[in-house]
C-alpha positions as MATLAB code, in Angstrom:
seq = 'XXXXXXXXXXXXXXXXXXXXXXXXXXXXXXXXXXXXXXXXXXXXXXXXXXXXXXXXXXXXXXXXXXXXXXXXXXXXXXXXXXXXXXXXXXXXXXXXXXXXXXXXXXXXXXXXXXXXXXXXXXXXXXXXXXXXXXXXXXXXXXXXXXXXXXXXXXXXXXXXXXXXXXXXXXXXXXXXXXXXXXXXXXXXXXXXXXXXXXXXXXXXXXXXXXXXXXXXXXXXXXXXXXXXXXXXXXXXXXXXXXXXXXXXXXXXXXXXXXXXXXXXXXXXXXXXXXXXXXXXXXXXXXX';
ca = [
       0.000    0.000    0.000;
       0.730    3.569   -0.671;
       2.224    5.865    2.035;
      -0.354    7.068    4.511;
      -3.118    4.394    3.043;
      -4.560    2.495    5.504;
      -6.530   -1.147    5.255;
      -9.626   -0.681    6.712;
     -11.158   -4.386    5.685;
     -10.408   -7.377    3.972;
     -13.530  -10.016    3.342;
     -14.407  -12.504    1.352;
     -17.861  -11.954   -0.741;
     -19.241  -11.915   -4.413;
     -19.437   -9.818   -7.195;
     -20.244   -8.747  -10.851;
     -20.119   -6.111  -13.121;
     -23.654   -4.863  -14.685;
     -21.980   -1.698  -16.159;
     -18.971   -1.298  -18.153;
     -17.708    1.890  -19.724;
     -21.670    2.632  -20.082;
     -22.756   -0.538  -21.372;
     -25.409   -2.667  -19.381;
     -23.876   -6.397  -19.842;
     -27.152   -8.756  -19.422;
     -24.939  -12.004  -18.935;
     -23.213  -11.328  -16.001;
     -23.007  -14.189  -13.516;
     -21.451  -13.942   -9.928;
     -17.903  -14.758   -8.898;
     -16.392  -15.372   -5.509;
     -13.279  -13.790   -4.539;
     -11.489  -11.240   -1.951;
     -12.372   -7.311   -1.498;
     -10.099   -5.339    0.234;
     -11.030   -1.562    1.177;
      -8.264    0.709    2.375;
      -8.793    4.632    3.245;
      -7.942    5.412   -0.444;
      -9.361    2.482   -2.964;
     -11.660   -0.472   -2.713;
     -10.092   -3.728   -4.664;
     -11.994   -6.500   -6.342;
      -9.632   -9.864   -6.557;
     -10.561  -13.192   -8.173;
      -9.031  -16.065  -10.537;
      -9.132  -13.786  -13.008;
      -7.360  -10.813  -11.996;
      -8.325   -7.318  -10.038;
      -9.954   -4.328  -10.337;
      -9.242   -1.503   -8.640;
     -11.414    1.534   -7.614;
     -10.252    4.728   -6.335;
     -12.908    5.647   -3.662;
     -12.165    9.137   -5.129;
     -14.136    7.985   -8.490;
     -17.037    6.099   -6.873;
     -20.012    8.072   -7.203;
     -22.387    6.654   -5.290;
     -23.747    3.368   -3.482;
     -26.905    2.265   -4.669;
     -29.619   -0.912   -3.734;
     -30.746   -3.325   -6.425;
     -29.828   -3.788   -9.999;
     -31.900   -6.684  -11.076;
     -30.129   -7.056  -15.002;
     -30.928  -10.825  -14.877;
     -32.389  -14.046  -12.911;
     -29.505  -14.665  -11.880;
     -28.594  -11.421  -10.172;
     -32.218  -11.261   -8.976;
     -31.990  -14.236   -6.987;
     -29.341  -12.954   -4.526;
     -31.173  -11.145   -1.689;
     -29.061   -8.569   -0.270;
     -26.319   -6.555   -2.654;
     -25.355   -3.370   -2.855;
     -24.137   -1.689   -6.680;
     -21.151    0.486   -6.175;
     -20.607    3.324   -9.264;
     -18.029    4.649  -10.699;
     -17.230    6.992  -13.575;
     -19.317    4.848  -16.187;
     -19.273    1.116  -14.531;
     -21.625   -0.229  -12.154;
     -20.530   -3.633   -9.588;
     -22.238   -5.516   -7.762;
     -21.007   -6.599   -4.323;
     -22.748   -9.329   -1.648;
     -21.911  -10.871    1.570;
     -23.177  -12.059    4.717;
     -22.532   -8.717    6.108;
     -22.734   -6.381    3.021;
     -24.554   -3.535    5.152;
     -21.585   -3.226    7.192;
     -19.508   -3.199    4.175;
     -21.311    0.041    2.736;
     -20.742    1.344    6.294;
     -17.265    1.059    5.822;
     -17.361    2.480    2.154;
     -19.268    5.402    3.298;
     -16.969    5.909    6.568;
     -14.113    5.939    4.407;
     -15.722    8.686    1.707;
     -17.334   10.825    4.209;
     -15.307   10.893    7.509;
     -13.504   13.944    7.934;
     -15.225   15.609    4.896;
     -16.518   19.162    5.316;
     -19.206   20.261    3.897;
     -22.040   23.101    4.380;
     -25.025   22.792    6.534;
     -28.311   24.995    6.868;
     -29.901   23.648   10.285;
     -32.700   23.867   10.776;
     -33.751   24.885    7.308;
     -37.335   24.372    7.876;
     -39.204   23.659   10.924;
     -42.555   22.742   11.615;
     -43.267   23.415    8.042;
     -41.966   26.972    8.220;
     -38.874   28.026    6.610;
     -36.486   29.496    8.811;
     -33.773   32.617    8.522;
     -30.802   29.592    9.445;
     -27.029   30.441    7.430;
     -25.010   27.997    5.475;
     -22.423   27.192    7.715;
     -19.196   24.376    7.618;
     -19.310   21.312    9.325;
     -16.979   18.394    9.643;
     -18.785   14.780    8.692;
     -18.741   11.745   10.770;
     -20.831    8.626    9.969;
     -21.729    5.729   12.419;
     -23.862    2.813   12.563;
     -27.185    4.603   11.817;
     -26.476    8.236   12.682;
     -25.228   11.090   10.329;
     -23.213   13.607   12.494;
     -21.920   17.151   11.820;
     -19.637   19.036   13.828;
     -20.079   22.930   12.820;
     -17.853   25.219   12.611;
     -19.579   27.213   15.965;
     -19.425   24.396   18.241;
     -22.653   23.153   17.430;
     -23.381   19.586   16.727;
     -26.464   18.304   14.540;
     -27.297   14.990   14.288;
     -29.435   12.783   11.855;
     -30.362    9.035   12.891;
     -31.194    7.132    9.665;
     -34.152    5.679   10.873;
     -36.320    9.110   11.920;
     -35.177   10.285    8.393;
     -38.488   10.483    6.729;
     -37.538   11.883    3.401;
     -34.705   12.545    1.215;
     -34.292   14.868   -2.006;
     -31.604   16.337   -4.125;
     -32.028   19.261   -5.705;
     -29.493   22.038   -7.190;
     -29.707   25.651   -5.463;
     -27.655   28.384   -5.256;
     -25.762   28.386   -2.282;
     -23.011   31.170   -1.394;
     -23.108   32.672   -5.153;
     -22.506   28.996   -6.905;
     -24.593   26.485   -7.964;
     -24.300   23.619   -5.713;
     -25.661   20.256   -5.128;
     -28.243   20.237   -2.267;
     -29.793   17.565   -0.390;
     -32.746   18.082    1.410;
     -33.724   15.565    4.737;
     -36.615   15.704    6.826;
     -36.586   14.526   10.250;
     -37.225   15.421   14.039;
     -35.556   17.729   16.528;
     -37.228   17.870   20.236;
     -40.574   16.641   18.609;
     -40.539   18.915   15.587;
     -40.491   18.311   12.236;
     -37.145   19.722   10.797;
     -35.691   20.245    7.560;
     -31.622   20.121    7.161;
     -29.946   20.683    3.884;
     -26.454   19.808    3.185;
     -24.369   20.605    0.898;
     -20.936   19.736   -0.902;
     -19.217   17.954   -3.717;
     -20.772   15.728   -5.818;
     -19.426   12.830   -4.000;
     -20.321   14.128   -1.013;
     -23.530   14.746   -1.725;
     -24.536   11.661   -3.519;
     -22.844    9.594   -0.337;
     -24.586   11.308    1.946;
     -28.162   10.761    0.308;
     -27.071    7.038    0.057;
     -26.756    7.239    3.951;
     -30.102    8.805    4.647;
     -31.680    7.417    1.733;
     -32.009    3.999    3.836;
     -34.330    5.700    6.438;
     -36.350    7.159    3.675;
     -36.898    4.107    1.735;
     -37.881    2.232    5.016;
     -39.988    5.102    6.311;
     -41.863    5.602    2.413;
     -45.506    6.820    2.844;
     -47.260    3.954    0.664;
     -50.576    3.513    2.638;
     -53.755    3.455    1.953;
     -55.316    5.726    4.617;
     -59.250    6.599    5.284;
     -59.664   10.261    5.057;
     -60.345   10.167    9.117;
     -57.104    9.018    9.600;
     -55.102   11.422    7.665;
     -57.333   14.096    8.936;
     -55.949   12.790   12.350;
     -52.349   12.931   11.562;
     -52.584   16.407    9.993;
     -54.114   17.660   12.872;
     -50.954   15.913   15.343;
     -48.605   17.014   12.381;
     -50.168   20.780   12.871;
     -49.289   20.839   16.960;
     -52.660   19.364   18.178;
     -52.345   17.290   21.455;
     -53.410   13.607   20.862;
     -56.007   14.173   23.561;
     -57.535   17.140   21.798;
     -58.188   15.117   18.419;
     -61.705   14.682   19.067;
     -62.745   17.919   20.434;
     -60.528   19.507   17.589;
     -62.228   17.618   14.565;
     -65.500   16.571   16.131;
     -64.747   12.927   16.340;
     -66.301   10.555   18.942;
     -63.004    9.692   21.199;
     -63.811    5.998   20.896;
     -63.408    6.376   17.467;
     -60.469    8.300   17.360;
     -58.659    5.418   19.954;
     -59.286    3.084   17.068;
     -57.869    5.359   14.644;
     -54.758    5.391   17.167;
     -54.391    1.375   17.457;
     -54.963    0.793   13.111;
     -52.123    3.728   12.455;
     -49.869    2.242   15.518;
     -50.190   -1.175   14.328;
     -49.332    0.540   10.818;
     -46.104    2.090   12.375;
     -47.442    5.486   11.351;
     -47.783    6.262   14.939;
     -45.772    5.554   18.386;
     -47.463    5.196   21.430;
     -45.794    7.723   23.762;
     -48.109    6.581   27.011;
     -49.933    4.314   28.090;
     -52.944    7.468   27.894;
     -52.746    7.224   24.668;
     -50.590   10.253   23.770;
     -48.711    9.191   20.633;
     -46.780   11.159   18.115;
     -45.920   10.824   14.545;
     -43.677    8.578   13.201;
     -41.538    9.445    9.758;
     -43.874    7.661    7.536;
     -46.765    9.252    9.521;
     -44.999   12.639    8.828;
     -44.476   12.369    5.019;
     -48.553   11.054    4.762;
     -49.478   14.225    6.846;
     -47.219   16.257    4.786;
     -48.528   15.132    1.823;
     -52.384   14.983    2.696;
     -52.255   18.787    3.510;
     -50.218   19.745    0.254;
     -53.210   18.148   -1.354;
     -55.743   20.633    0.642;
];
């Protein structure tokens, strides 16, 4: 290894390439071999020969690439790309792999942060500022520049969106996550490199896929979550929108059971979870 590159794992898993120099390859089949990541470049090994990537070319880390049956039948893979080729790597423990990819990308990286951007659905007079990146096991964490300290866990991220906005007089890439601070709904946006950028969404992205707001819903119950998404006490539901209580406590159990909602106490006071924010969100944008 080059000086100051350090090995940061070496596992056995398997792997194919789906993409090469921008062409999709439908007969790929899987081979078994050795993957070693270091701080600088992730290597592929088997029988017949290696491939190196530079983590400073991989562009992102994405989920499934289904090109054939035979790809399709493995369960759990992630597709790492770069410049215009696309592998696909598995293993017992291929979450923790990306972990490790996106530790080695991100750590140390500094990029801009508007916190809280939005909150409570009301945008908010908050300043780009720097912030040094550090991922762990779930949790996106940014030291700024002022001594403050935001923090994202993966799981309460309840959506995700990249966008391109003009930030400090250039054009920059912008992602956009929604999550909770002390109860309220918050916007962050972040902002960096490409790379950054693109690594960072395929951090959060894993709470926003989980937390997706496909659910059929009555329009009682997304009545219900707009009004706890607006501020109103679960124990004024009824009085506020003129619903029998006995009704609204089964309105309560269906979305609980639906993991839309979190029972707080025993009293029923619940509050929203991510997926019950982004149905709330989107039932009033349809007002």
């Amino acid at each position: 290894m080059s000086k100051g590159e350090q090995k940061l794992a070496d596992v056995t898993g398997k792997f194919t390439q789906v993409v090469r120099e921008g062409r999709k390859l439908s007969d790929t089949n899987w081979s078994n071999g050795r993957l070693v990541l270091s701080n600088k470049r992730l290597v592929i090994v088997s029988n017949s020969g290696k491939e190196t990537i530079p983590l400073s070319k991989i562009q992102s880390i994405r989920g499934r690439y289904d090109v054939n049956q035979t790809v399709a039948k493995v369960s759990d893979y992630i597709s790492i790309n770069y410049g215009p080729n696309v592998y696909l790597i598995s293993m017992d423990a291929v979450n923790e792999f990306e972990l490790q990819i996106q530790k080695a990308i991100l750590d140390g990286e500094i990029v801009l942060v508007k916190h809280p951007a939005v909150k409570g659905g009301v945008v908010q007079d908050s300043s780009w500022r720097k912030a040094r990146v550090k991922i762990n096991e779930g949790v996106a964490n940014f030291a700024i520049e002022s001594g403050e300290f935001v923090q994202i866990e993966v799981d309460d991220v309840g959506t995700v969106e990249g966008d391109e906005r003009t930030v400090r007089s250039q054009e920059r890439p912008v992602i956009e996550a929604e999550h909770t601070e002390d109860g309220s709904s918050v916007q962050t946006y972040l902002s960096g490199s490409s790379q950054n950028c693109a690594m960072l969404k395929s951090v959060l992205d894993r709470g926003a896929e989980k937390n997706a707001s496909q659910i059929d819903l009555s329009g009682k119950e997304e009545e219900v979550l707009m009004a706890i998404y607006s501020g109103v006490s679960p124990f004024e539901v009824p009085e506020f929108l003129d619903i029998d209580t006995d009704e609204v406590e089964e309105i309560y159990e269906r979305l609980i059971e639906l993991q839309v909602l979190e029972e707080v106490r025993v009293r029923r006071e619940v509050a929203l979870k991510p997926r019950g924010r982004n149905i709330a969100s989107e039932a009033m944008n349809n007002k």
